[in-house]
Tab-separated table of N, CA and C and ligand atoms in Angstrom:
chain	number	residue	atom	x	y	z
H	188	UNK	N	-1.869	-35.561	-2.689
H	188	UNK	CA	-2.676	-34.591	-3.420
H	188	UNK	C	-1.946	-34.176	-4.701
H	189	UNK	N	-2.462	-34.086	-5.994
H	189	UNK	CA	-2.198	-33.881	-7.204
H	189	UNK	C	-1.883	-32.200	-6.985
H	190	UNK	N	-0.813	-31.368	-7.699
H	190	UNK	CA	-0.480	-30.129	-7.711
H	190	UNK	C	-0.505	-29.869	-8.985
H	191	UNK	N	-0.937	-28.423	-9.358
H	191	UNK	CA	-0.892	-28.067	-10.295
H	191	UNK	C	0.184	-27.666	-11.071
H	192	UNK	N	0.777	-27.157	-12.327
H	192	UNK	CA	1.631	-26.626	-12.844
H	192	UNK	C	2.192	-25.797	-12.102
H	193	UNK	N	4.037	-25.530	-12.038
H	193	UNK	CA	4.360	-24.786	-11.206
H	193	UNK	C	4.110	-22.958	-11.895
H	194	UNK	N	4.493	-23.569	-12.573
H	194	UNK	CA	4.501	-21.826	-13.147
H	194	UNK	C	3.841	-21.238	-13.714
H	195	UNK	N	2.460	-21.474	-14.131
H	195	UNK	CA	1.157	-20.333	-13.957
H	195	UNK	C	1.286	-19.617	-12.475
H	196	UNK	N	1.332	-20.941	-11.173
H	196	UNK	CA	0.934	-20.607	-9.919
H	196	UNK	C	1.528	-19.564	-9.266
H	197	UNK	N	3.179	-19.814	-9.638
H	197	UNK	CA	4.420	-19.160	-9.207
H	197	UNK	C	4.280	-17.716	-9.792
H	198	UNK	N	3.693	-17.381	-11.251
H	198	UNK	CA	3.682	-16.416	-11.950
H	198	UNK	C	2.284	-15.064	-10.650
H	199	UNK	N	1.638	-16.343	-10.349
H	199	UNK	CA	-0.028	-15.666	-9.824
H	199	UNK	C	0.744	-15.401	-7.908
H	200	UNK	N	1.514	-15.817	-7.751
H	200	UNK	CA	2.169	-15.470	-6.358
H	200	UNK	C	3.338	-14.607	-6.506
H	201	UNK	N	3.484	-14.060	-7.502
H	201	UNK	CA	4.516	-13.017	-7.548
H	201	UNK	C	3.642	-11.783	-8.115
H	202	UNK	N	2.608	-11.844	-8.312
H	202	UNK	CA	1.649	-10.653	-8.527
H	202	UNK	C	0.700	-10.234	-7.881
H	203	UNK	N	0.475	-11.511	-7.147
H	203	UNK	CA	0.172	-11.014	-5.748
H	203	UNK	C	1.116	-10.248	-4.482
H	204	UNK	N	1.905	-10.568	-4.752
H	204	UNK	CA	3.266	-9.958	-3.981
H	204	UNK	C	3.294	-8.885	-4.537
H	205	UNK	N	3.110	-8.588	-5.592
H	205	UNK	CA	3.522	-6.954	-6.200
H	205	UNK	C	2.154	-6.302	-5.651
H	206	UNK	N	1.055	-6.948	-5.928
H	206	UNK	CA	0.035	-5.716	-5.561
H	206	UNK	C	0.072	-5.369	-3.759
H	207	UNK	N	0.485	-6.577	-2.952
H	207	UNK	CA	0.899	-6.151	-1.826
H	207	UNK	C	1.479	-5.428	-1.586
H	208	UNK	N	2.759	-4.894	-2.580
H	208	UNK	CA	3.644	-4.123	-2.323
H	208	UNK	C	3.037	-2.480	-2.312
H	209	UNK	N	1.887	-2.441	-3.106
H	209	UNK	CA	0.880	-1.767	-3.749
H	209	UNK	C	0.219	-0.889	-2.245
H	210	UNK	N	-0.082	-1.822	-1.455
H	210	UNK	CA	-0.853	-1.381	-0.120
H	210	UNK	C	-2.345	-1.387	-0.504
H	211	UNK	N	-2.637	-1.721	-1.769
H	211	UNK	CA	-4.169	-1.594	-2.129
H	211	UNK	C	-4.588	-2.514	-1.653
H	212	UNK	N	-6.051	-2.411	-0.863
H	212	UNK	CA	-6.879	-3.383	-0.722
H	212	UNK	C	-7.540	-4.199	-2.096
H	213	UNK	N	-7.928	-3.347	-3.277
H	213	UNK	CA	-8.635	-4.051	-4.171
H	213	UNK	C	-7.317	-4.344	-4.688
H	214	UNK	N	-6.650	-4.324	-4.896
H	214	UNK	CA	-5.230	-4.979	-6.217
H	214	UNK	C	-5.173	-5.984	-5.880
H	215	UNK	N	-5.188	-6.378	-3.915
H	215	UNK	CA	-4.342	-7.591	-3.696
H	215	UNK	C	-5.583	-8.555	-3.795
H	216	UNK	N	-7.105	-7.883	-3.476
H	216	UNK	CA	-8.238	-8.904	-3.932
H	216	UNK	C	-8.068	-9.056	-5.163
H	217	UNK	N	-7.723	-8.804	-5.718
H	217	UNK	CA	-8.032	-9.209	-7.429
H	217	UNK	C	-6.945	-10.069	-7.796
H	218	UNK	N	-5.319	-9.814	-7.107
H	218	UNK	CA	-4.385	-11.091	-7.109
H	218	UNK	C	-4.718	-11.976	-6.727
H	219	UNK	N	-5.512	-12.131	-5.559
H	219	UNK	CA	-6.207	-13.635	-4.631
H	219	UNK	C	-6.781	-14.076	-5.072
H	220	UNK	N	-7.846	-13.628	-6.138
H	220	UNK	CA	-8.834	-13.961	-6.539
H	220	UNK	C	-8.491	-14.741	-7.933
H	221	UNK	N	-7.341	-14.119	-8.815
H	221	UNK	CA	-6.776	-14.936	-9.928
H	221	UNK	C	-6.114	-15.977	-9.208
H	222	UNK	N	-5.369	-15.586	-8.259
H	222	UNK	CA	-4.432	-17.318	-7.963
H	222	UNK	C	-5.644	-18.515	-6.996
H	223	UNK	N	-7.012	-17.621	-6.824
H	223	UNK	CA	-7.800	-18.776	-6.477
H	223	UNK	C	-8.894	-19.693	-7.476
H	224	UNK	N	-8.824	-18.652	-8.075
H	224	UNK	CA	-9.428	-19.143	-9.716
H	224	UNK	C	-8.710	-20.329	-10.433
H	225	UNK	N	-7.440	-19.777	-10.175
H	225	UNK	CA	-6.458	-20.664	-10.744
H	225	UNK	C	-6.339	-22.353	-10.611
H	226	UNK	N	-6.636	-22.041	-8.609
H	226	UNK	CA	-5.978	-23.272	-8.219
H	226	UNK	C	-7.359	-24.054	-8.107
H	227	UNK	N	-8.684	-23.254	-8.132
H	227	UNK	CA	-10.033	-23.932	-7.801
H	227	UNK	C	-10.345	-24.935	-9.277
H	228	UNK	N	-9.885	-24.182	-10.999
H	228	UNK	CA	-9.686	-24.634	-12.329
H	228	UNK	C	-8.799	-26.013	-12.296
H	229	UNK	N	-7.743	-25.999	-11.257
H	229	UNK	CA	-7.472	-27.382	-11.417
H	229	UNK	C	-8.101	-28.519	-10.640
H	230	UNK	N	-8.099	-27.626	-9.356
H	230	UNK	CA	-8.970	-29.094	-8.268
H	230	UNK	C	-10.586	-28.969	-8.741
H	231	UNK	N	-10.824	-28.175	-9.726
H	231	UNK	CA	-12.468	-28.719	-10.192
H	231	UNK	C	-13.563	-28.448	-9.117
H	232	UNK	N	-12.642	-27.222	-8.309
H	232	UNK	CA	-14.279	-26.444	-7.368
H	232	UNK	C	-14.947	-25.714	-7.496
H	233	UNK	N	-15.685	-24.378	-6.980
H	233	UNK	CA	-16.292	-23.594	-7.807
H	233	UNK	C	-15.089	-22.389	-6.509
H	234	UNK	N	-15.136	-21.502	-7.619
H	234	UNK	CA	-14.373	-20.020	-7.479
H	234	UNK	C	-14.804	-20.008	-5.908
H	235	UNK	N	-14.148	-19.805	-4.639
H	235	UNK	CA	-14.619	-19.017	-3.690
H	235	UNK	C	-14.415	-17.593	-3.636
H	236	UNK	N	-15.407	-16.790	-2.796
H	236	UNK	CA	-15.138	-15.689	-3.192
H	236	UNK	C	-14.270	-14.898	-1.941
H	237	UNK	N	-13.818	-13.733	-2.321
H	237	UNK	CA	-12.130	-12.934	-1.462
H	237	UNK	C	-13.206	-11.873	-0.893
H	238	UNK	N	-12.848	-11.742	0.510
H	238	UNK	CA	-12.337	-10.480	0.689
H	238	UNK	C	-11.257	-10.111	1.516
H	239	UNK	N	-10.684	-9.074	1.019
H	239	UNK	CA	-9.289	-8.985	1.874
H	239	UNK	C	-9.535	-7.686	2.940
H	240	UNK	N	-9.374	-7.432	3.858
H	240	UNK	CA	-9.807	-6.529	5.206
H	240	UNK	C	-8.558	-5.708	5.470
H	241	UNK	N	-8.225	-5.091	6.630
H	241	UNK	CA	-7.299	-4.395	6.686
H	241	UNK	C	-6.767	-4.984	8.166
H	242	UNK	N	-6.676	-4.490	9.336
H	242	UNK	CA	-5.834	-4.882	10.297
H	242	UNK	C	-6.835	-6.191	10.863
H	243	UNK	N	-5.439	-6.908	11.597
H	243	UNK	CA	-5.835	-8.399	11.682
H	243	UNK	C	-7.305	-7.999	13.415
H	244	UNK	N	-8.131	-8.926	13.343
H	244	UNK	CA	-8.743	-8.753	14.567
H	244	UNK	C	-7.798	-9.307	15.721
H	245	UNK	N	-7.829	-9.106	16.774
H	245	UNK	CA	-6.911	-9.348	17.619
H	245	UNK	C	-7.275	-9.115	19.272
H	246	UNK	N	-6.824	-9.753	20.440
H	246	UNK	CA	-6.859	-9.759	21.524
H	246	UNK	C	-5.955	-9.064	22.059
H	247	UNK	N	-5.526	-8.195	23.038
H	247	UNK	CA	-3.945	-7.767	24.097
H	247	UNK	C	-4.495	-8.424	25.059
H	248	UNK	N	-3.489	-9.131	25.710
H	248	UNK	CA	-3.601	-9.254	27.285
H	248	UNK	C	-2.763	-8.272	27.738
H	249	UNK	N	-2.649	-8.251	28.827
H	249	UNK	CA	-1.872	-7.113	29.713
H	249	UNK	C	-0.493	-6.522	28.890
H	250	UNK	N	-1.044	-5.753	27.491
H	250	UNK	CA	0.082	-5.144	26.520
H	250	UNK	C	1.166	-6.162	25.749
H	251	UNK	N	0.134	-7.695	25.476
H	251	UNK	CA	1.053	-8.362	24.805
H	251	UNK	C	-0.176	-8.871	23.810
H	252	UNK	N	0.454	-8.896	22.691
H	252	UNK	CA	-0.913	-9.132	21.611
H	252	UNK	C	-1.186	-10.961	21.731
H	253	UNK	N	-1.839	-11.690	22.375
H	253	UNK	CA	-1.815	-13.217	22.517
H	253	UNK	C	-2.966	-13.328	21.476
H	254	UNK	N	-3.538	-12.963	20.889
H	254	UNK	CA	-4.336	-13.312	19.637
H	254	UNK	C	-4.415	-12.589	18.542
H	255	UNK	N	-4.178	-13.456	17.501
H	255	UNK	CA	-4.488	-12.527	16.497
H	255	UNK	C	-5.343	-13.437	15.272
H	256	UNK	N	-6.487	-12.725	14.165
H	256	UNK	CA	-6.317	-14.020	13.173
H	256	UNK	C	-6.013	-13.330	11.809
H	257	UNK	N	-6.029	-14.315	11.318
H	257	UNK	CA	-4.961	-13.517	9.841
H	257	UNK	C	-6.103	-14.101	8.744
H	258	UNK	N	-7.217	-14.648	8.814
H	258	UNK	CA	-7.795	-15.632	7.680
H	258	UNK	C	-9.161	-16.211	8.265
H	259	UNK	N	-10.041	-16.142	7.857
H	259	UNK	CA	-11.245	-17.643	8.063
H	259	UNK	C	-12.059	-18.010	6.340
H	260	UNK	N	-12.802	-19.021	6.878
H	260	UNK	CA	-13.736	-19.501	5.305
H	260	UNK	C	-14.819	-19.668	6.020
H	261	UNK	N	-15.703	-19.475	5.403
H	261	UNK	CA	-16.949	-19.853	5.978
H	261	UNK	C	-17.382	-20.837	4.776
H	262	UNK	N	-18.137	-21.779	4.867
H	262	UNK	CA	-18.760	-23.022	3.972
H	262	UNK	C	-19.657	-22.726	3.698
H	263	UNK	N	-20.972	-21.782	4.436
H	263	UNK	CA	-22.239	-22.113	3.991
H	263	UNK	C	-22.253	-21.033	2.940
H	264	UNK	N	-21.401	-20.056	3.023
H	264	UNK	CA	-21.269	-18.912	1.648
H	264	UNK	C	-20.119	-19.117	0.404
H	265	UNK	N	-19.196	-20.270	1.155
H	265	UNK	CA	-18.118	-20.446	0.315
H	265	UNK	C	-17.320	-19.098	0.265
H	266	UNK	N	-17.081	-18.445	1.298
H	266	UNK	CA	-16.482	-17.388	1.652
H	266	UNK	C	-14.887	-17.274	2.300
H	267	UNK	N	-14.079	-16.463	1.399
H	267	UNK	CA	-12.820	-16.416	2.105
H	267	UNK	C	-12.373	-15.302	2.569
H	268	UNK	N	-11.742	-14.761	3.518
H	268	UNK	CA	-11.581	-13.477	4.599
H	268	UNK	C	-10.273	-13.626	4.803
H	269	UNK	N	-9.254	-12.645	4.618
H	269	UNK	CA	-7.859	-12.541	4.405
H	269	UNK	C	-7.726	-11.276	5.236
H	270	UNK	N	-6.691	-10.422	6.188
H	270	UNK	CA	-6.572	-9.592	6.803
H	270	UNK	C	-5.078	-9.507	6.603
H	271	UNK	N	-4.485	-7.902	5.269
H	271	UNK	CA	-3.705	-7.732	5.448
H	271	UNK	C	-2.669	-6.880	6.056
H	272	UNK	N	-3.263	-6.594	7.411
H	272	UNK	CA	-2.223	-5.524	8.066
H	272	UNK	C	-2.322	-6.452	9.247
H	273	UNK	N	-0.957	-6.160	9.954
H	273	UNK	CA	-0.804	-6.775	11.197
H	273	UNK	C	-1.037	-6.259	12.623
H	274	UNK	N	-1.315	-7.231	13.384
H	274	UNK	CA	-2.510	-6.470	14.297
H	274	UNK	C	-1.786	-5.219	14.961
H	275	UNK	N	-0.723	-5.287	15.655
H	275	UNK	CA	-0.419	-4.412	16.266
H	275	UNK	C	0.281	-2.780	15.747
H	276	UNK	N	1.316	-3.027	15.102
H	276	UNK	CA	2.054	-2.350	14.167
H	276	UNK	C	0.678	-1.509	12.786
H	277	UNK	N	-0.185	-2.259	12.326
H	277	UNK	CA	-0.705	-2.255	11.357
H	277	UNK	C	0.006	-1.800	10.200
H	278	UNK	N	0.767	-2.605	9.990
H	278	UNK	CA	1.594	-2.857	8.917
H	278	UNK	C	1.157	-3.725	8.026
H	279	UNK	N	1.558	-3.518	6.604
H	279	UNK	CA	0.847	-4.857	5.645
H	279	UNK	C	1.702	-5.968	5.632
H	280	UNK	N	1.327	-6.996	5.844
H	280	UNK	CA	2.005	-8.123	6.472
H	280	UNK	C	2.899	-8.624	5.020
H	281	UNK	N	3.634	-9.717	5.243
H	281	UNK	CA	4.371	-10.159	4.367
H	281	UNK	C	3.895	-10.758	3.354
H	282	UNK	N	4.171	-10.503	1.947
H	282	UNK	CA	3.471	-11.602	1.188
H	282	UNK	C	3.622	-12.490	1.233
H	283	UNK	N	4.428	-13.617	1.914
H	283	UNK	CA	4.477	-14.667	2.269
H	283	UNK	C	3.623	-15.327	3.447
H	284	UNK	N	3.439	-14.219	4.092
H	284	UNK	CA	2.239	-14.637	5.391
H	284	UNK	C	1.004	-14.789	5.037
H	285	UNK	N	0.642	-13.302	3.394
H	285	UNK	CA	-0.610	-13.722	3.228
H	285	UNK	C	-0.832	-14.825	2.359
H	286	UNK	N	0.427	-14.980	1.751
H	286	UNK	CA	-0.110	-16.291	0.613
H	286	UNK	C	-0.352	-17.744	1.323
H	287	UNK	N	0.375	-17.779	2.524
H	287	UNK	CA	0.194	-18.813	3.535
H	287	UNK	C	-1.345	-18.905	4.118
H	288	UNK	N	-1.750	-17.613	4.588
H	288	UNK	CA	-3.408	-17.454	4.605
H	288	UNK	C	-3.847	-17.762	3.775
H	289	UNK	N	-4.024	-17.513	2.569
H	289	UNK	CA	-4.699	-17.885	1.506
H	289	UNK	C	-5.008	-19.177	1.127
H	290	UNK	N	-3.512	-19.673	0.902
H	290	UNK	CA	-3.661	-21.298	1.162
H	290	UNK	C	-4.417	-22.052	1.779
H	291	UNK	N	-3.787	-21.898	3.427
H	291	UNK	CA	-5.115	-22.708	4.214
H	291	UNK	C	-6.480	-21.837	4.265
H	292	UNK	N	-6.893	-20.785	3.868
H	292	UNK	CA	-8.229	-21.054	3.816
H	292	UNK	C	-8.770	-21.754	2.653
H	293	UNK	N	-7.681	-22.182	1.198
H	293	UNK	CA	-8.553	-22.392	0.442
H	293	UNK	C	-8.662	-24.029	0.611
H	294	UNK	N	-7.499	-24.608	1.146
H	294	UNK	CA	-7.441	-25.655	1.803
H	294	UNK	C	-8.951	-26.126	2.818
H	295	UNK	N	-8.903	-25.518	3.333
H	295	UNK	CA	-10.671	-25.719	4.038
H	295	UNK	C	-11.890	-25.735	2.906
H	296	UNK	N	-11.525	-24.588	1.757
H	296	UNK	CA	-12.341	-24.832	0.170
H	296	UNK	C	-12.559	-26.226	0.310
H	297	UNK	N	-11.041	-26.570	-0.182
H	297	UNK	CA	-10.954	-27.777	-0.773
H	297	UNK	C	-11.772	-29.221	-0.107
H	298	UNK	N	-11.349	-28.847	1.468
H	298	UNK	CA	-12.075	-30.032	2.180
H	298	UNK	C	-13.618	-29.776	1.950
H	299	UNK	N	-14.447	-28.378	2.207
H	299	UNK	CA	-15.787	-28.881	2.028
H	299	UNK	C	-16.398	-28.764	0.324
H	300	UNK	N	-15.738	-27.978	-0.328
H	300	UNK	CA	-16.179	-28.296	-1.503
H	300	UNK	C	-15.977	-29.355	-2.406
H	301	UNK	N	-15.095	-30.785	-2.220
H	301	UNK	CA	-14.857	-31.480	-2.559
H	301	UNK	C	-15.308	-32.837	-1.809
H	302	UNK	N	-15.113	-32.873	-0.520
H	302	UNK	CA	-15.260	-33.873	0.170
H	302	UNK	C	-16.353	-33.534	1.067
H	303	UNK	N	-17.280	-32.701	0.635
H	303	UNK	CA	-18.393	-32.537	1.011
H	303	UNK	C	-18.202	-32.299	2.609
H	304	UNK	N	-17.254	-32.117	3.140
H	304	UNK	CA	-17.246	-32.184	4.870
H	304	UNK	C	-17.476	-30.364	5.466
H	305	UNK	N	-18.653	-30.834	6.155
H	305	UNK	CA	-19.266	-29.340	6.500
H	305	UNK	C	-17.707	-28.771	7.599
H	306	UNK	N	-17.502	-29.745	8.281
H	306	UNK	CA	-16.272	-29.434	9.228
H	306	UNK	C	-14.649	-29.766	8.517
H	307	UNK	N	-13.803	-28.568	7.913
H	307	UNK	CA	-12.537	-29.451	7.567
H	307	UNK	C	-11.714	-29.118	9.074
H	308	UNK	N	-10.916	-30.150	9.221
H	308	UNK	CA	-10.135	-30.051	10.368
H	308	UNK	C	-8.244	-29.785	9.919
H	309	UNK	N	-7.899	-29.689	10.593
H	309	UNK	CA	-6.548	-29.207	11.216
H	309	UNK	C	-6.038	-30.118	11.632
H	310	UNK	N	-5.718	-31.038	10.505
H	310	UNK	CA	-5.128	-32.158	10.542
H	310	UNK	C	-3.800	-32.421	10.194
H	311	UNK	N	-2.786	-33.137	10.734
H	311	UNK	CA	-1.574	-33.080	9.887
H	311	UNK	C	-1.281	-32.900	8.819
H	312	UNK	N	-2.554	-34.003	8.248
H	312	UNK	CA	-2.259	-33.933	6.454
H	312	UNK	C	-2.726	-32.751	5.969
H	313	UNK	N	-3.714	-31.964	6.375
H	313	UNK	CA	-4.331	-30.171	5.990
H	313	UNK	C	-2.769	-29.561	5.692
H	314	UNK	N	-2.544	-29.571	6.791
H	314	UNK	CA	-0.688	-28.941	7.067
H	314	UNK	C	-0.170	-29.033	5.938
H	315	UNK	N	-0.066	-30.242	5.812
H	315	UNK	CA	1.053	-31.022	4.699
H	315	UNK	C	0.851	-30.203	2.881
H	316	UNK	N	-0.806	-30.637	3.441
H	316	UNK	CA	-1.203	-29.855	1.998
H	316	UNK	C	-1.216	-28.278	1.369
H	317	UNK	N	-1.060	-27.572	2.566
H	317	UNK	CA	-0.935	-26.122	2.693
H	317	UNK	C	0.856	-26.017	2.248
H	318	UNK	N	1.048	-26.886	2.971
H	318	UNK	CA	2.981	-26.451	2.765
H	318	UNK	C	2.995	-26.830	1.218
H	319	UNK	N	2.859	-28.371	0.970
H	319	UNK	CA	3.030	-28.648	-0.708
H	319	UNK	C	2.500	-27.590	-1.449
H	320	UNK	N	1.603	-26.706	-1.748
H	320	UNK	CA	0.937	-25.610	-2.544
H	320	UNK	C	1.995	-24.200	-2.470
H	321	UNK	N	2.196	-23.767	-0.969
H	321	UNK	CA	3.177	-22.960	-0.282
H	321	UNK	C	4.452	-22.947	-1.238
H	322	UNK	N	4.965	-24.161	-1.528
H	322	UNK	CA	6.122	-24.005	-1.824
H	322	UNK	C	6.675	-23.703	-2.907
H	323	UNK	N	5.272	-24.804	-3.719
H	323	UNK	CA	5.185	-24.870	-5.316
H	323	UNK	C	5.005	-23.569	-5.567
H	324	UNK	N	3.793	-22.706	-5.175
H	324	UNK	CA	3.736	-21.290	-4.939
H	324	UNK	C	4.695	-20.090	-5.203
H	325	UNK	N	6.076	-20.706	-4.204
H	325	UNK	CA	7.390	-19.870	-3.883
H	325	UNK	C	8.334	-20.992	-4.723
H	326	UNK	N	8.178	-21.570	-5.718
H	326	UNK	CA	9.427	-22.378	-6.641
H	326	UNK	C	9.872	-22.435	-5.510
H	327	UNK	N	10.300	-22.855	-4.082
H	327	UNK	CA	11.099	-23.139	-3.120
H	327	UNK	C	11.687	-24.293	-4.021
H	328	UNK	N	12.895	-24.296	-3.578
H	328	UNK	CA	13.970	-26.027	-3.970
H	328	UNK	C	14.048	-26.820	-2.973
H	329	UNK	N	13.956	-28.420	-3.863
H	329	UNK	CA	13.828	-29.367	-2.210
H	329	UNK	C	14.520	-29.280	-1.122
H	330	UNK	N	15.642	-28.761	-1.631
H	330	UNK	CA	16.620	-28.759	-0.363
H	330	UNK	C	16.602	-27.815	0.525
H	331	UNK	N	15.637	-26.426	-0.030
H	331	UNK	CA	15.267	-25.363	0.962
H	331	UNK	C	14.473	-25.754	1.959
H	332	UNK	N	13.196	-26.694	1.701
H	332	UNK	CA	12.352	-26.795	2.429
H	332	UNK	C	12.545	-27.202	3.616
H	333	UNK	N	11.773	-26.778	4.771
H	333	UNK	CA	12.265	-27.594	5.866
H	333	UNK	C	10.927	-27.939	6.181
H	334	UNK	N	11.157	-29.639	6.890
H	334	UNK	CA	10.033	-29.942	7.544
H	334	UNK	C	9.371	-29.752	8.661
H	335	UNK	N	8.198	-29.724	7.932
H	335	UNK	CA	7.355	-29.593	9.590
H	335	UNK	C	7.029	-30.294	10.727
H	336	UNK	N	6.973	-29.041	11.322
H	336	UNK	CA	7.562	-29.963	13.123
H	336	UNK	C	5.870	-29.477	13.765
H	337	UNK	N	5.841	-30.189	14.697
H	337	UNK	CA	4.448	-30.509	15.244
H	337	UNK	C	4.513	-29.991	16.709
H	338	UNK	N	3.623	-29.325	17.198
H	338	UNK	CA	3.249	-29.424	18.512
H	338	UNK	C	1.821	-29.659	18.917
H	339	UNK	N	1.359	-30.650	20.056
H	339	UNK	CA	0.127	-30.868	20.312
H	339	UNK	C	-0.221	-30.082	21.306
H	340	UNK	N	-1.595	-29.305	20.716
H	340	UNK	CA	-2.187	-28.639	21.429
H	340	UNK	C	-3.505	-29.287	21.956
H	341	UNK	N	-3.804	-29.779	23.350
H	341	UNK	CA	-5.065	-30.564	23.384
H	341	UNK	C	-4.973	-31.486	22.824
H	342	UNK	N	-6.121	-31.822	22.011
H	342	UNK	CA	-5.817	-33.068	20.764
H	342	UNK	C	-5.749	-32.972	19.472
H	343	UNK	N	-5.323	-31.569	19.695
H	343	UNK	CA	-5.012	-31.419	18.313
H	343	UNK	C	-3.570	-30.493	17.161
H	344	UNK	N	-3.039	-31.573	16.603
H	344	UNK	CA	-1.807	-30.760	16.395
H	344	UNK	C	-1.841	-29.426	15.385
H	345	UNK	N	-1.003	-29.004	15.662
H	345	UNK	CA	-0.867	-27.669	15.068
H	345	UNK	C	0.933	-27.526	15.044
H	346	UNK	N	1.313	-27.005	13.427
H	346	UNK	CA	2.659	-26.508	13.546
H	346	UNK	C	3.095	-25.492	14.191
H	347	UNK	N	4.495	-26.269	15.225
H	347	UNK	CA	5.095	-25.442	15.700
H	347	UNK	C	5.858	-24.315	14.895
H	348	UNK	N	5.291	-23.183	14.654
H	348	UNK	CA	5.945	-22.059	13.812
H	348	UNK	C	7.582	-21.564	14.086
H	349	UNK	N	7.222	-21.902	15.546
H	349	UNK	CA	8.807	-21.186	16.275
H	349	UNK	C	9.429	-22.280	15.980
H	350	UNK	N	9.669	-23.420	16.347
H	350	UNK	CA	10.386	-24.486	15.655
H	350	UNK	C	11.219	-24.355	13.925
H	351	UNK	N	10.156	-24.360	13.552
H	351	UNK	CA	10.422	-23.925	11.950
H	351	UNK	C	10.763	-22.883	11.663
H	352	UNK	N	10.869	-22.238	12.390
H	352	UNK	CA	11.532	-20.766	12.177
H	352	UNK	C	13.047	-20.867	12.556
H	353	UNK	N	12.928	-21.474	13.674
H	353	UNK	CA	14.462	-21.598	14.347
H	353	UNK	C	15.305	-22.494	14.030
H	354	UNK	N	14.946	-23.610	13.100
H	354	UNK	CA	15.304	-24.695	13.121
H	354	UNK	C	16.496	-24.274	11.936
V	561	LIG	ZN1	-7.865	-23.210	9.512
C-alpha cells in the first residue's frame, strides 16, 4: 500500500494528541476529522464522517471488564464511531490507542470505499496496513518497530496485543 507524506500526517497526529489532552469531545472530532481528510485526499475516497463518543461500550463478567469496543464504521453511511474514555476507569484513553482506532476504522473506509467490498475483513494484511499508517503517524524509527505477532482466533487471526506488548 502506497503511504502518504510523513509529515503533514505526523503534524495531524500530534494535534490530535493535543486536543485529547484537551478532554473535549468536539476538539478531538475536529483533529480526526483533519487527519481523515487528510489521509482520504491521498487514497482518493470521499471524507468519512467522525463521531467521537465518550466511555467505551462494554461488557463485566463477574467484576472483570471481558469486553470492551473502542471504534466501528458502518459502510452503508460511510460512518466512523471512535469512543474516547475507557470503559471502566472512564478515563480518556491514550492518544495512541485512539489514533490506532482511527486507523483501523478508516482502514475498513479504505476496503469498502475503494474496493467496493460491502464486508472488509480482519485480515493479516488489514493489520499490516493499520500498523504501516500507525507508525508513519508516530515518525516511529525502523528499528523501534516491532513486529506483529499473530494469534488465531477460530479462523481468524487477530494480533496478539499482549505479545507485542511484552515482547
Ligand atoms: Zn475492525
Amino acid at each position: 500500500m502506497p503511504l502518504p507524506p510523513g509529515e503533514p500526517i505526523q503534524a495531524l497526529a500530534r494535534a490530535l494528541a493535543s486536543a485529547m489532552a484537551t478532554e473535549d469531545t468536539s476538539l478531538v472530532r475536529r483533529g480526526g476529522e483533519a487527519l481523515l481528510a487528510a489521509l482520504s485526499t491521498f487514497y482518493r475516497v470521499p471524507v468519512p464522517a467522525l463521531r467521537v463518543l465518550g466511555v467505551r461500550p462494554h461488557k463485566v463478567t463477574r467484576g472483570v471488564c471481558t469486553y470492551q469496543l473502542f471504534g466501528d464504521y458502518t459502510p452503508s453511511t460511510q460512518r466512523i464511531r471512535v469512543w474516547m474514555r475507557t470503559a471502566i476507569r472512564e478515563r480518556v484513553s491514550s492518544p495512541k490507542a485512539l489514533l490506532n482506532t482511527l486507523l483501523h476504522e478508516f482502514c475498513h473506509h479504505l476496503d469498502s470505499a475503494r474496493l467496493a467490498m460491502p464486508q472488509s475483513y480482519h485480515t493479516r494484511g488489514f493489520f499490516w496496513r493499520i500498523d504501516h499508517l500507525y507508525h508513519l503517524a508516530l515518525a516511529t524509527p525502523p528499528a523501534a518497530r516491532r513486529p506483529l505477532r499473530w494469534v488465531k482466533r477460530g479462523s481468524v487471526w487477530a494480533v496478539d496485543w499482549n505479545r507485542l506488548r511484552g515482547a
